[in-house]
PDB file of C-alpha atoms in Angstrom:
ATOM      1  CA  UNK A  23     -16.884   3.253  33.517  1.00  0.00           C
ATOM      2  CA  UNK A  24     -17.154   7.001  34.955  1.00  0.00           C
ATOM      3  CA  UNK A  25     -19.528   6.317  37.387  1.00  0.00           C
ATOM      4  CA  UNK A  26     -17.872   2.823  38.044  1.00  0.00           C
ATOM      5  CA  UNK A  27     -14.656   4.311  38.985  1.00  0.00           C
ATOM      6  CA  UNK A  28     -15.430   8.220  40.525  1.00  0.00           C
ATOM      7  CA  UNK A  29     -16.961   8.041  44.540  1.00  0.00           C
ATOM      8  CA  UNK A  30     -19.981   9.182  45.105  1.00  0.00           C
ATOM      9  CA  UNK A  31     -18.914  12.322  46.416  1.00  0.00           C
ATOM     10  CA  UNK A  32     -16.778  12.912  43.040  1.00  0.00           C
ATOM     11  CA  UNK A  33     -17.562  14.655  39.801  1.00  0.00           C
ATOM     12  CA  UNK A  34     -18.150  13.610  36.581  1.00  0.00           C
ATOM     13  CA  UNK A  35     -18.513  16.271  33.502  1.00  0.00           C
ATOM     14  CA  UNK A  36     -19.499  15.754  30.064  1.00  0.00           C
ATOM     15  CA  UNK A  37     -18.490  18.493  27.255  1.00  0.00           C
ATOM     16  CA  UNK A  38     -19.527  18.675  23.663  1.00  0.00           C
ATOM     17  CA  UNK A  39     -17.504  20.875  21.495  1.00  0.00           C
ATOM     18  CA  UNK A  40     -16.885  21.752  17.429  1.00  0.00           C
ATOM     19  CA  UNK A  41     -13.350  22.457  16.429  1.00  0.00           C
ATOM     20  CA  UNK A  42     -12.078  21.927  13.196  1.00  0.00           C
ATOM     21  CA  UNK A  43     -14.763  20.634  11.246  1.00  0.00           C
ATOM     22  CA  UNK A  44     -15.043  18.301  14.071  1.00  0.00           C
ATOM     23  CA  UNK A  45     -16.971  16.994  17.041  1.00  0.00           C
ATOM     24  CA  UNK A  46     -15.509  16.383  20.622  1.00  0.00           C
ATOM     25  CA  UNK A  47     -17.474  14.518  23.246  1.00  0.00           C
ATOM     26  CA  UNK A  48     -15.575  14.671  26.594  1.00  0.00           C
ATOM     27  CA  UNK A  49     -16.149  12.789  29.919  1.00  0.00           C
ATOM     28  CA  UNK A  50     -13.632  13.605  32.673  1.00  0.00           C
ATOM     29  CA  UNK A  51     -14.405  12.244  36.145  1.00  0.00           C
ATOM     30  CA  UNK A  52     -12.528  12.658  39.525  1.00  0.00           C
ATOM     31  CA  UNK A  53     -11.974   9.348  40.047  1.00  0.00           C
ATOM     32  CA  UNK A  54      -9.132   6.354  40.503  1.00  0.00           C
ATOM     33  CA  UNK A  55      -7.029   7.918  37.767  1.00  0.00           C
ATOM     34  CA  UNK A  56      -5.081   5.345  35.390  1.00  0.00           C
ATOM     35  CA  UNK A  57      -1.200   5.164  35.686  1.00  0.00           C
ATOM     36  CA  UNK A  58       0.843   6.503  32.419  1.00  0.00           C
ATOM     37  CA  UNK A  59       1.664   3.184  31.760  1.00  0.00           C
ATOM     38  CA  UNK A  60      -1.679   1.490  31.443  1.00  0.00           C
ATOM     39  CA  UNK A  61      -2.926   4.250  29.290  1.00  0.00           C
ATOM     40  CA  UNK A  62      -1.462   2.835  25.639  1.00  0.00           C
ATOM     41  CA  UNK A  63      -3.338  -0.443  26.176  1.00  0.00           C
ATOM     42  CA  UNK A  64      -6.697   0.564  27.212  1.00  0.00           C
ATOM     43  CA  UNK A  65      -8.359   0.027  23.962  1.00  0.00           C
ATOM     44  CA  UNK A  66      -6.955  -3.499  23.846  1.00  0.00           C
ATOM     45  CA  UNK A  67      -9.777  -6.129  23.897  1.00  0.00           C
ATOM     46  CA  UNK A  68      -9.631  -7.782  27.141  1.00  0.00           C
ATOM     47  CA  UNK A  69      -7.538  -5.462  28.850  1.00  0.00           C
ATOM     48  CA  UNK A  70      -8.603  -4.638  32.197  1.00  0.00           C
ATOM     49  CA  UNK A  71      -6.224  -2.126  34.839  1.00  0.00           C
ATOM     50  CA  UNK A  72      -7.098  -4.113  38.000  1.00  0.00           C
ATOM     51  CA  UNK A  73      -8.508  -7.406  37.107  1.00  0.00           C
ATOM     52  CA  UNK A  74      -9.667  -8.493  40.649  1.00  0.00           C
ATOM     53  CA  UNK A  75     -11.922  -5.316  41.088  1.00  0.00           C
ATOM     54  CA  UNK A  76     -13.294  -5.769  37.929  1.00  0.00           C
ATOM     55  CA  UNK A  77     -14.106  -9.387  38.269  1.00  0.00           C
ATOM     56  CA  UNK A  78     -15.897  -8.388  41.117  1.00  0.00           C
ATOM     57  CA  UNK A  79     -18.023  -5.849  38.952  1.00  0.00           C
ATOM     58  CA  UNK A  80     -18.297  -7.995  35.910  1.00  0.00           C
ATOM     59  CA  UNK A  81     -15.759  -5.693  33.717  1.00  0.00           C
ATOM     60  CA  UNK A  82     -14.303  -8.222  30.540  1.00  0.00           C
ATOM     61  CA  UNK A  83     -12.293  -5.680  29.248  1.00  0.00           C
ATOM     62  CA  UNK A  84     -14.170  -5.027  26.153  1.00  0.00           C
ATOM     63  CA  UNK A  85     -15.947  -1.747  26.139  1.00  0.00           C
ATOM     64  CA  UNK A  86     -13.262   0.925  25.325  1.00  0.00           C
ATOM     65  CA  UNK A  87     -12.531  -1.785  22.495  1.00  0.00           C
ATOM     66  CA  UNK A  88     -16.005  -1.528  21.440  1.00  0.00           C
ATOM     67  CA  UNK A  89     -15.727   2.490  21.553  1.00  0.00           C
ATOM     68  CA  UNK A  90     -12.309   2.554  19.675  1.00  0.00           C
ATOM     69  CA  UNK A  91     -14.146   0.388  16.439  1.00  0.00           C
ATOM     70  CA  UNK A  92     -17.002   2.330  16.719  1.00  0.00           C
ATOM     71  CA  UNK A  93     -15.477   5.578  16.545  1.00  0.00           C
ATOM     72  CA  UNK A  94     -13.181   4.639  13.884  1.00  0.00           C
ATOM     73  CA  UNK A  95     -15.819   2.787  11.647  1.00  0.00           C
ATOM     74  CA  UNK A  96     -17.118   6.518  11.442  1.00  0.00           C
ATOM     75  CA  UNK A  97     -13.548   8.012  10.690  1.00  0.00           C
ATOM     76  CA  UNK A  98     -12.827   9.252  14.417  1.00  0.00           C
ATOM     77  CA  UNK A  99     -11.174   9.070  16.888  1.00  0.00           C
ATOM     78  CA  UNK A 100     -10.885   8.409  20.623  1.00  0.00           C
ATOM     79  CA  UNK A 101      -7.842   9.657  23.420  1.00  0.00           C
ATOM     80  CA  UNK A 102      -7.610   9.192  27.127  1.00  0.00           C
ATOM     81  CA  UNK A 103      -5.189  10.762  29.179  1.00  0.00           C
ATOM     82  CA  UNK A 104      -4.716  10.421  33.359  1.00  0.00           C
ATOM     83  CA  UNK A 105      -2.851  12.623  35.531  1.00  0.00           C
ATOM     84  CA  UNK A 106      -2.145   9.408  37.131  1.00  0.00           C
ATOM     85  CA  UNK A 107      -3.846   7.321  40.662  1.00  0.00           C
ATOM     86  CA  UNK A 108      -5.923   9.369  42.478  1.00  0.00           C
ATOM     87  CA  UNK A 109      -6.369  12.239  39.906  1.00  0.00           C
ATOM     88  CA  UNK A 110      -9.345  10.879  37.752  1.00  0.00           C
ATOM     89  CA  UNK A 111      -9.352  10.396  34.048  1.00  0.00           C
ATOM     90  CA  UNK A 112     -10.744  12.159  30.506  1.00  0.00           C
ATOM     91  CA  UNK A 113     -12.020  10.183  27.742  1.00  0.00           C
ATOM     92  CA  UNK A 114     -12.226  11.857  24.371  1.00  0.00           C
ATOM     93  CA  UNK A 115     -14.145  10.862  21.271  1.00  0.00           C
ATOM     94  CA  UNK A 116     -13.863  13.508  18.154  1.00  0.00           C
ATOM     95  CA  UNK A 117     -16.036  12.864  15.070  1.00  0.00           C
ATOM     96  CA  UNK A 118     -16.132  14.664  11.433  1.00  0.00           C
ATOM     97  CA  UNK A 119     -19.223  16.656  10.985  1.00  0.00           C
ATOM     98  CA  UNK A 120     -20.690  16.498   7.740  1.00  0.00           C
ATOM     99  CA  UNK A 121     -21.759  19.455   6.077  1.00  0.00           C
ATOM    100  CA  UNK A 122     -24.474  17.662   4.117  1.00  0.00           C
ATOM    101  CA  UNK A 123     -25.926  15.825   6.686  1.00  0.00           C
ATOM    102  CA  UNK A 124     -29.425  14.565   6.855  1.00  0.00           C
ATOM    103  CA  UNK A 125     -31.419  13.256   9.647  1.00  0.00           C
TER     104      UNK A 125
END
Protein backbone atom coordinates (compact mmCIF):
# COMPACT_ATOMS: atom_id res chain seq x y z
CA UNK A 1 0.00 0.00 0.00
CA UNK A 2 2.82 2.42 0.80
CA UNK A 3 4.32 1.87 -2.64
CA UNK A 4 0.97 2.28 -4.35
CA UNK A 5 0.03 5.51 -2.54
CA UNK A 6 3.40 7.30 -2.41
CA UNK A 7 4.55 9.37 -5.39
CA UNK A 8 7.82 8.53 -7.11
CA UNK A 9 9.66 11.37 -5.34
CA UNK A 10 8.10 10.43 -1.98
CA UNK A 11 9.66 8.59 0.92
CA UNK A 12 8.87 5.26 2.61
CA UNK A 13 10.57 4.36 5.88
CA UNK A 14 10.50 0.93 7.53
CA UNK A 15 11.45 0.76 11.19
CA UNK A 16 11.89 -2.08 13.67
CA UNK A 17 12.18 -1.64 17.42
CA UNK A 18 11.68 -3.48 20.69
CA UNK A 19 9.79 -2.08 23.68
CA UNK A 20 8.12 -3.62 26.75
CA UNK A 21 8.45 -7.19 25.50
CA UNK A 22 7.06 -6.38 22.06
CA UNK A 23 8.57 -6.12 18.61
CA UNK A 24 7.31 -3.09 16.72
CA UNK A 25 7.43 -2.87 12.91
CA UNK A 26 6.40 0.44 11.33
CA UNK A 27 5.95 1.52 7.73
CA UNK A 28 5.71 5.28 7.31
CA UNK A 29 5.14 6.97 3.96
CA UNK A 30 4.91 10.53 2.65
CA UNK A 31 2.08 9.58 0.31
CA UNK A 32 -1.60 10.37 -0.06
CA UNK A 33 -2.53 10.24 3.62
CA UNK A 34 -5.94 9.20 4.94
CA UNK A 35 -8.79 11.30 6.27
CA UNK A 36 -9.40 10.87 10.01
CA UNK A 37 -13.00 9.75 9.40
CA UNK A 38 -11.75 6.74 7.41
CA UNK A 39 -9.13 5.48 9.88
CA UNK A 40 -11.50 3.37 12.05
CA UNK A 41 -12.66 1.39 9.00
CA UNK A 42 -9.35 0.63 7.26
CA UNK A 43 -9.05 -2.88 8.72
CA UNK A 44 -12.64 -3.86 7.83
CA UNK A 45 -13.00 -6.44 5.07
CA UNK A 46 -13.72 -4.93 1.65
CA UNK A 47 -13.29 -1.33 2.87
CA UNK A 48 -11.56 0.96 0.37
CA UNK A 49 -10.88 4.65 0.89
CA UNK A 50 -11.35 5.55 -2.78
CA UNK A 51 -13.31 3.00 -4.75
CA UNK A 52 -12.66 4.62 -8.13
CA UNK A 53 -8.88 4.67 -7.65
CA UNK A 54 -8.69 1.13 -6.26
CA UNK A 55 -10.84 -0.24 -9.07
CA UNK A 56 -8.07 0.75 -11.50
CA UNK A 57 -5.34 -0.86 -9.39
CA UNK A 58 -7.28 -4.01 -8.57
CA UNK A 59 -7.63 -3.46 -4.82
CA UNK A 60 -10.37 -5.55 -3.22
CA UNK A 61 -10.15 -4.10 0.28
CA UNK A 62 -8.86 -7.33 1.84
CA UNK A 63 -5.16 -6.65 2.44
CA UNK A 64 -5.40 -4.73 5.71
CA UNK A 65 -8.11 -7.06 7.04
CA UNK A 66 -5.72 -9.96 6.45
CA UNK A 67 -2.89 -8.06 8.17
CA UNK A 68 -5.11 -7.49 11.21
CA UNK A 69 -6.28 -11.13 11.33
CA UNK A 70 -2.74 -12.55 11.09
CA UNK A 71 -1.43 -10.06 13.64
CA UNK A 72 -4.18 -10.96 16.11
CA UNK A 73 -3.50 -14.69 15.60
CA UNK A 74 -0.02 -13.96 16.96
CA UNK A 75 -1.47 -12.02 19.93
CA UNK A 76 -0.39 -8.72 18.41
CA UNK A 77 -1.96 -5.43 17.43
CA UNK A 78 -1.91 -3.25 14.34
CA UNK A 79 -2.35 0.52 14.34
CA UNK A 80 -2.67 3.26 11.73
CA UNK A 81 -2.14 6.99 11.99
CA UNK A 82 -2.31 9.80 9.46
CA UNK A 83 -2.44 13.58 9.78
CA UNK A 84 -4.89 13.64 6.88
CA UNK A 85 -4.97 13.84 3.12
CA UNK A 86 -1.59 14.76 1.65
CA UNK A 87 0.37 14.09 4.85
CA UNK A 88 1.32 10.41 4.60
CA UNK A 89 0.40 7.43 6.75
CA UNK A 90 2.07 5.19 9.33
CA UNK A 91 1.11 1.56 9.93
CA UNK A 92 2.54 -0.18 12.99
CA UNK A 93 2.40 -3.88 13.89
CA UNK A 94 3.24 -4.92 17.46
CA UNK A 95 3.98 -8.57 18.24
CA UNK A 96 4.88 -10.13 21.59
CA UNK A 97 8.46 -11.33 21.95
CA UNK A 98 9.04 -14.84 23.24
CA UNK A 99 12.01 -15.46 25.52
CA UNK A 100 12.44 -19.13 24.60
CA UNK A 101 11.89 -18.83 20.86
CA UNK A 102 13.36 -21.68 18.80
CA UNK A 103 14.02 -21.23 15.11
